[in-house]
Short mmCIF file of C-alpha atoms in Angstrom, two decimals:
data_model
loop_
_atom_site.label_atom_id
_atom_site.label_comp_id
_atom_site.label_asym_id
_atom_site.label_seq_id
_atom_site.Cartn_x
_atom_site.Cartn_y
_atom_site.Cartn_z
CA MET R 5 -3.85 2.55 -24.00
CA ASN R 6 -1.76 4.13 -21.36
CA ILE R 7 -1.54 1.66 -18.75
CA VAL R 8 0.39 1.29 -15.42
CA VAL R 9 1.24 -2.16 -14.20
CA LEU R 10 1.47 -1.76 -10.45
CA ALA R 11 3.80 -4.51 -8.81
CA GLY R 12 6.19 -4.99 -5.81
CA GLY R 13 5.06 -3.58 -2.64
CA ILE R 14 5.64 -4.73 0.86
CA SER R 15 4.09 -8.11 1.14
CA THR R 16 5.57 -11.62 1.56
CA GLU R 17 4.64 -12.24 -2.21
CA ARG R 18 6.64 -8.98 -3.43
CA ALA R 19 9.02 -11.38 -5.41
CA VAL R 20 6.13 -12.98 -7.17
CA SER R 21 4.34 -9.67 -8.07
CA ILE R 22 7.33 -8.47 -9.86
CA VAL R 23 7.53 -11.42 -11.85
CA SER R 24 3.72 -11.07 -12.56
CA GLY R 25 4.07 -7.46 -13.38
CA THR R 26 7.17 -8.14 -15.68
CA GLU R 27 5.15 -10.48 -17.82
CA VAL R 28 1.99 -8.55 -17.57
CA CYS R 29 3.76 -5.51 -18.94
CA LYS R 30 5.74 -7.20 -21.66
CA ALA R 31 2.41 -8.85 -23.26
CA LEU R 32 0.64 -5.29 -23.14
CA ARG R 33 3.69 -3.58 -24.96
CA LYS R 34 3.50 -6.18 -27.55
CA LYS R 35 -0.22 -5.54 -28.03
CA GLY R 36 0.75 -2.12 -28.70
CA HIS R 37 -0.19 -0.49 -25.26
CA LYS R 38 2.18 2.15 -23.59
CA ALA R 39 2.45 0.07 -20.46
CA VAL R 40 4.97 0.94 -17.82
CA LEU R 41 5.96 -1.31 -14.82
CA VAL R 42 5.54 0.56 -11.51
CA ASP R 43 6.56 -0.42 -7.81
CA VAL R 44 3.62 0.75 -5.68
CA TYR R 45 5.82 1.41 -2.66
CA CYS R 46 9.18 2.33 -4.06
CA GLY R 47 8.02 4.56 -6.79
CA ILE R 48 9.74 5.36 -10.01
CA GLU R 49 13.10 7.45 -10.93
CA ALA R 50 12.44 11.36 -11.68
CA VAL R 51 10.79 11.72 -15.04
CA GLU R 52 8.82 14.25 -16.68
CA GLU R 53 5.11 13.92 -16.94
CA GLN R 54 4.98 13.73 -20.59
CA ASP R 55 7.57 10.88 -20.48
CA PHE R 56 5.14 8.80 -17.93
CA PHE R 57 4.33 6.41 -21.16
CA PRO R 58 7.12 6.50 -23.53
CA ALA R 59 6.75 4.58 -26.78
CA GLU R 60 10.24 3.08 -26.29
CA TYR R 61 10.48 1.28 -22.80
CA ASP R 62 12.49 -1.38 -21.52
CA VAL R 63 10.55 -3.60 -19.28
CA ASP R 64 13.54 -5.65 -17.88
CA ALA R 65 15.25 -2.61 -16.76
CA ALA R 66 12.32 -1.48 -15.09
CA ALA R 67 12.20 -4.92 -13.10
CA ALA R 68 15.91 -4.57 -12.43
CA TYR R 69 15.42 -1.35 -10.85
CA ILE R 70 12.20 -2.66 -8.52
CA ARG R 71 14.23 -5.48 -7.37
CA SER R 72 17.12 -3.24 -6.39
CA PHE R 73 14.98 -2.11 -3.38
CA ASP R 74 14.31 -5.71 -2.51
CA GLU R 75 16.91 -5.81 0.62
CA LYS R 76 15.67 -2.23 1.61
CA ILE R 77 12.24 -2.94 2.02
CA ASP R 78 12.12 -3.47 5.96
CA GLU R 79 14.58 -0.48 6.50
CA MET R 80 12.15 1.59 4.16
CA LYS R 81 9.17 0.50 6.10
CA GLU R 82 11.07 1.75 9.53
CA SER R 83 11.73 5.00 8.26
CA THR R 84 8.64 6.15 6.42
CA ARG R 85 4.88 6.61 7.10
CA GLU R 86 3.99 6.96 3.58
CA PHE R 87 2.81 3.81 1.29
CA PHE R 88 2.83 4.87 -2.05
CA GLY R 89 5.95 5.80 -3.59
CA PRO R 90 7.42 8.87 -5.36
CA LYS R 91 5.03 9.90 -8.44
CA VAL R 92 3.01 6.82 -8.07
CA ILE R 93 -0.18 8.34 -7.59
CA ALA R 94 0.61 10.92 -10.29
CA ILE R 95 1.27 8.23 -12.90
CA CYS R 96 -1.73 6.15 -12.33
CA GLN R 97 -3.98 9.42 -12.22
CA LYS R 98 -2.40 9.84 -15.88
CA SER R 99 -3.32 6.26 -16.81
CA ASP R 100 -6.32 4.81 -18.64
CA ILE R 101 -6.18 2.05 -16.08
CA VAL R 102 -3.95 0.34 -13.76
CA PHE R 103 -3.45 -3.10 -14.19
CA MET R 104 -3.11 -4.60 -10.68
CA ALA R 105 -0.12 -7.05 -10.72
CA LEU R 106 0.03 -7.00 -6.70
CA HIS R 107 -0.32 -10.09 -4.67
CA GLY R 108 -0.88 -10.26 -0.72
CA GLU R 109 -0.96 -7.46 1.90
CA ASN R 110 -1.75 -4.02 0.45
CA GLY R 111 -2.41 -5.19 -2.80
CA GLU R 112 -5.36 -7.73 -2.52
CA ASN R 113 -6.83 -6.27 0.79
CA GLY R 114 -8.93 -3.46 -0.94
CA LYS R 115 -6.90 -0.93 0.86
CA ILE R 116 -5.07 0.37 -2.65
CA GLN R 117 -8.30 -0.12 -4.49
CA ALA R 118 -10.23 2.02 -1.95
CA CYS R 119 -7.58 4.82 -2.48
CA PHE R 120 -7.93 4.62 -6.00
CA ASP R 121 -11.69 4.73 -5.76
CA LEU R 122 -11.35 8.15 -3.95
CA GLN R 123 -8.94 9.32 -6.42
CA ASN R 124 -11.32 8.22 -9.62
CA ILE R 125 -8.37 6.21 -10.62
CA LEU R 126 -9.35 3.06 -12.66
CA TYR R 127 -7.88 -0.25 -11.98
CA THR R 128 -8.09 -4.06 -12.98
CA GLY R 129 -10.07 -6.63 -10.71
CA THR R 130 -12.39 -6.55 -7.85
CA GLY R 131 -13.67 -3.26 -5.78
CA HIS R 132 -12.06 -2.69 -2.03
CA LEU R 133 -14.84 -4.61 -0.23
CA GLY R 134 -15.00 -7.95 -2.24
CA SER R 135 -11.11 -7.58 -1.97
CA ALA R 136 -11.26 -6.95 1.71
CA MET R 137 -13.44 -9.99 2.30
CA ALA R 138 -11.68 -12.48 0.07
CA MET R 139 -8.23 -11.65 1.44
CA ASP R 140 -9.63 -12.72 5.06
CA LYS R 141 -9.68 -16.56 5.02
CA GLY R 142 -12.01 -16.40 8.21
CA ILE R 143 -14.47 -13.96 6.73
CA THR R 144 -14.31 -16.00 3.52
CA LYS R 145 -15.28 -19.18 5.40
CA GLN R 146 -17.89 -17.48 6.92
CA ILE R 147 -19.43 -16.02 3.91
CA PHE R 148 -18.89 -19.19 2.08
CA LEU R 149 -21.51 -21.22 4.75
CA GLY R 150 -24.11 -18.50 4.37
CA ALA R 151 -23.98 -18.94 0.94
CA ASN R 152 -24.05 -22.85 0.75
CA VAL R 153 -20.77 -22.95 -0.82
CA PRO R 154 -19.08 -25.95 0.87
CA THR R 155 -15.86 -25.23 2.71
CA PRO R 156 -13.86 -26.96 5.52
CA SER R 157 -15.01 -26.60 8.90
CA GLY R 158 -12.72 -24.35 11.11
CA ILE R 159 -12.04 -21.42 13.54
CA THR R 160 -10.19 -18.14 13.88
CA LEU R 161 -7.91 -17.52 16.55
CA LYS R 162 -6.31 -14.25 17.72
CA LYS R 163 -2.66 -13.84 18.98
CA GLY R 164 -2.41 -14.52 22.70
CA GLU R 165 -6.34 -15.36 22.86
CA GLY R 166 -8.27 -18.65 23.10
CA SER R 167 -6.92 -22.23 23.68
CA GLU R 168 -4.00 -24.56 21.87
CA GLN R 169 -6.21 -27.34 22.72
CA LEU R 170 -7.97 -28.26 19.51
CA SER R 171 -10.69 -30.34 21.77
CA GLU R 172 -11.91 -26.93 23.06
CA TYR R 173 -13.19 -26.22 19.89
CA GLY R 174 -14.57 -29.72 18.83
CA MET R 175 -11.74 -30.20 16.38
CA LYS R 176 -9.18 -33.16 15.87
CA PHE R 177 -5.97 -33.89 14.11
CA PRO R 178 -5.03 -33.59 11.53
CA VAL R 179 -5.77 -29.73 10.83
CA VAL R 180 -4.26 -26.88 8.38
CA VAL R 181 -3.05 -23.90 10.09
CA LYS R 182 -2.62 -20.82 8.31
CA PRO R 183 -2.31 -16.80 8.57
CA CYS R 184 -5.98 -15.23 8.12
CA CYS R 185 -4.60 -13.06 5.42
CA GLY R 186 -1.58 -14.61 3.83
CA GLY R 187 -1.25 -15.66 0.29
CA SER R 188 0.62 -17.85 -1.71
CA SER R 189 0.34 -20.37 1.16
CA VAL R 190 3.12 -18.65 2.99
CA GLY R 191 3.03 -19.92 6.72
CA VAL R 192 0.79 -22.73 6.02
CA ASP R 193 1.06 -26.10 7.50
CA ILE R 194 -0.64 -29.58 7.82
CA VAL R 195 -0.15 -30.94 11.31
CA TYR R 196 -0.99 -34.19 12.74
CA ASP R 197 -0.04 -33.71 16.60
CA GLN R 198 -0.05 -31.41 19.30
CA GLU R 199 3.57 -30.47 19.23
CA SER R 200 3.79 -29.66 15.51
CA TYR R 201 0.35 -27.70 16.01
CA GLU R 202 1.92 -25.50 18.55
CA LYS R 203 4.75 -25.05 16.45
CA ALA R 204 2.54 -24.13 13.38
CA LEU R 205 0.57 -21.76 15.33
CA SER R 206 3.79 -19.63 16.30
CA ASP R 207 5.02 -19.69 12.95
CA ALA R 208 1.48 -18.43 11.38
CA PHE R 209 1.40 -15.75 14.22
CA SER R 210 4.96 -14.56 13.18
CA TYR R 211 3.09 -13.28 10.07
CA GLU R 212 -0.04 -11.75 11.32
CA GLU R 213 -2.32 -11.48 14.40
CA GLU R 214 -4.98 -13.81 13.37
CA VAL R 215 -4.84 -17.35 12.05
CA VAL R 216 -7.52 -19.84 10.67
CA VAL R 217 -7.21 -23.31 11.85
CA GLU R 218 -9.57 -25.82 9.67
CA GLU R 219 -10.27 -29.36 9.04
CA TYR R 220 -7.59 -31.06 6.72
CA ILE R 221 -9.48 -32.38 3.74
CA LYS R 222 -7.38 -35.33 2.03
CA GLY R 223 -7.60 -35.57 -1.56
CA ARG R 224 -7.13 -33.70 -4.97
CA GLU R 225 -6.48 -30.24 -5.47
CA PHE R 226 -8.09 -27.96 -7.94
CA SER R 227 -8.38 -24.61 -9.07
CA VAL R 228 -11.17 -22.69 -10.91
CA GLY R 229 -10.70 -19.05 -12.54
CA VAL R 230 -13.74 -17.06 -13.06
CA LEU R 231 -13.54 -14.42 -16.06
CA ASN R 232 -16.90 -11.95 -15.43
CA GLY R 233 -18.90 -14.22 -13.49
CA LYS R 234 -18.16 -17.30 -15.74
CA ALA R 235 -15.89 -20.35 -14.81
CA LEU R 236 -13.06 -21.19 -16.97
CA PRO R 237 -12.05 -24.81 -17.36
CA VAL R 238 -10.87 -26.60 -13.86
CA ILE R 239 -7.32 -27.35 -13.44
CA GLU R 240 -6.00 -29.74 -11.21
CA ILE R 241 -2.59 -29.56 -9.24
CA GLN R 242 -0.42 -32.32 -8.13
CA PRO R 243 2.77 -31.74 -6.00
CA VAL R 244 5.28 -34.24 -6.67
CA GLU R 245 5.96 -34.08 -2.84
CA GLY R 246 4.11 -32.79 0.11
CA PHE R 247 1.43 -30.29 -0.38
CA TYR R 248 0.92 -27.25 -2.44
CA ASN R 249 2.98 -24.66 -0.39
CA TYR R 250 4.96 -21.66 -1.36
CA GLU R 251 8.13 -23.78 -1.90
CA ASN R 252 5.91 -25.97 -4.48
CA LYS R 253 4.38 -23.16 -5.92
CA TYR R 254 7.40 -21.35 -7.22
CA LYS R 255 9.96 -24.50 -8.00
CA ALA R 256 10.10 -25.56 -11.41
CA GLY R 257 9.05 -29.25 -11.85
CA ALA R 258 7.53 -29.48 -8.29
CA VAL R 259 3.91 -29.65 -9.28
CA ILE R 260 2.09 -31.19 -12.03
CA GLU R 261 -0.77 -29.26 -13.78
CA THR R 262 -3.53 -30.70 -15.67
CA CYS R 263 -5.76 -28.38 -17.60
CA PRO R 264 -8.48 -29.11 -18.48
CA ALA R 265 -8.40 -31.55 -15.13
CA GLU R 266 -9.26 -35.24 -15.75
CA LEU R 267 -12.85 -34.90 -13.96
CA SER R 268 -16.31 -36.40 -15.13
CA GLN R 269 -18.35 -33.71 -16.77
CA GLU R 270 -20.76 -34.21 -13.87
CA LEU R 271 -17.92 -33.25 -11.13
CA THR R 272 -16.22 -30.36 -13.58
CA VAL R 273 -19.52 -28.60 -13.88
CA LYS R 274 -20.44 -29.03 -10.13
CA MET R 275 -17.29 -27.60 -9.05
CA GLN R 276 -17.40 -24.68 -11.69
CA LYS R 277 -20.62 -23.84 -10.36
CA TYR R 278 -19.20 -23.73 -6.42
CA ALA R 279 -16.47 -21.39 -7.99
CA GLU R 280 -19.14 -19.07 -9.61
CA ALA R 281 -21.31 -19.09 -6.62
CA GLY R 282 -18.53 -18.31 -4.07
CA TYR R 283 -17.18 -15.38 -6.60
CA GLN R 284 -20.67 -13.87 -6.59
CA ALA R 285 -21.05 -14.62 -2.57
CA LEU R 286 -17.92 -12.43 -1.79
CA ALA R 287 -18.98 -9.63 -4.31
CA LEU R 288 -16.05 -10.35 -6.69
CA GLN R 289 -15.61 -8.17 -9.83
CA ALA R 290 -14.07 -8.74 -13.43
CA TYR R 291 -11.85 -11.94 -12.39
CA GLY R 292 -10.95 -14.25 -9.76
CA ARG R 293 -9.69 -17.73 -8.89
CA LEU R 294 -11.11 -20.26 -6.66
CA ASP R 295 -9.07 -23.03 -4.83
CA PHE R 296 -10.80 -26.31 -4.21
CA MET R 297 -10.10 -29.77 -2.56
CA MET R 298 -12.02 -32.85 -3.39
CA THR R 299 -12.13 -36.15 -1.65
CA GLU R 300 -12.00 -39.70 -3.15
CA GLU R 301 -15.85 -39.76 -2.60
CA GLY R 302 -16.27 -36.51 -4.62
CA ASP R 303 -16.96 -33.99 -1.82
CA MET R 304 -15.69 -30.81 -2.76
CA TYR R 305 -14.78 -28.03 -0.54
CA CYS R 306 -13.72 -24.48 -1.52
CA LEU R 307 -10.89 -23.47 0.33
CA GLU R 308 -10.50 -19.42 -0.47
CA ALA R 309 -10.76 -17.21 -3.30
CA ASN R 310 -7.69 -15.23 -4.86
CA THR R 311 -8.54 -11.54 -6.30
CA LEU R 312 -5.42 -11.03 -8.17
CA PRO R 313 -4.12 -14.35 -8.96
CA GLY R 314 -0.72 -15.10 -10.34
CA MET R 315 -0.22 -13.44 -13.93
CA THR R 316 2.71 -15.30 -15.37
CA PRO R 317 2.24 -17.36 -18.79
CA THR R 318 2.46 -20.65 -16.66
CA SER R 319 0.16 -19.42 -13.80
CA LEU R 320 -2.87 -21.12 -13.04
CA LEU R 321 -5.26 -18.67 -14.37
CA PRO R 322 -3.54 -18.18 -17.55
CA GLN R 323 -3.28 -22.06 -18.25
CA GLU R 324 -7.13 -21.94 -17.99
CA ALA R 325 -7.65 -19.27 -20.50
CA GLN R 326 -5.19 -21.08 -22.69
CA ALA R 327 -7.66 -24.13 -22.59
CA VAL R 328 -10.30 -22.02 -24.24
CA GLY R 329 -8.08 -20.81 -26.83
CA MET R 330 -6.88 -17.34 -25.07
CA ASN R 331 -3.21 -16.54 -25.16
CA PHE R 332 -1.55 -14.95 -22.32
CA ALA R 333 -1.43 -11.57 -24.05
CA ALA R 334 -5.08 -11.86 -24.99
CA LEU R 335 -6.14 -12.51 -21.42
CA CYS R 336 -4.13 -9.60 -20.23
CA GLU R 337 -6.36 -7.51 -22.64
CA GLU R 338 -9.39 -9.18 -21.85
CA LEU R 339 -9.07 -8.47 -17.88
CA ILE R 340 -8.74 -4.78 -18.88
CA LYS R 341 -11.62 -5.00 -20.69
CA ILE R 342 -14.11 -6.57 -18.54
CA SER R 343 -12.55 -4.58 -15.45
CA LEU R 344 -13.17 -1.21 -17.31
CA ALA R 345 -16.93 -2.35 -17.75
CA LYS R 346 -17.49 -2.24 -14.28
CA TYR R 347 -17.08 1.55 -14.32
CA GLN R 348 -19.66 1.93 -16.71
#
């Protein structure tokens, strides 16, 4: 197949996306596909259309080309009104499918998916509606509550509006403060007092105009991948220090990940059922990953859903797939297969 692996972009998760895209592109190439790595925002160098999907291709060189724009992204955003880079739409239209290796803003929020739907471009993962709902943690919380998927109680605050006093909302410390539509735990803080709370709000609002404040659930952290509506084995995430923030997610040795998680069969099945219910409630398609906290008493809370989870061999979803005998390359092909099915 001729496959565009779309990565990069303008989000705070650009660097992670490039890593995901590079690994996916290499895996698909090893499987015999003519996969190419493309930065959705910066585009590709001048190339004739018949050479869009060459038989011989240097993935690492393509990744290096994409990274060469890293320091220029902010400047580029100020000087251009166009989002899609040179030849991006053209090469995507020529592909059999676009593998979405994007993360965060203008990757997981449904905007690119909606554009591709209008252009009849096929892509992996959830459609534009499910992507948009899952990206917004405030909307996700409302949908979970309506679908009886347990989730921490919380509120959504808009910049410059509302009160900085938790008591006004019937809440008390500790709480978690996080950007409404952020990813990879960027801008997320657990706070225990008013001073820290106000600082966390200021930090979160520096990323976007809406912030979610929710009750802090103390306990163990888990994640559950869902393929085509069916939950994979549960994985437990144990940070060596602190919580599962951006630094710990991408720092070697900072987190202990156990898959399958050491849970009773009853608790495992219960969490998997909640993951499947959350997946269905958010109208997700093909695949996703849902994150959980569980208290010492066994009470579970679904925190959020990820429609384009990390895709390196050591990322959470690939680890869960490996636990059922599906290696990374096979998983990449499976994600394409189940994504194509949504168009049939």
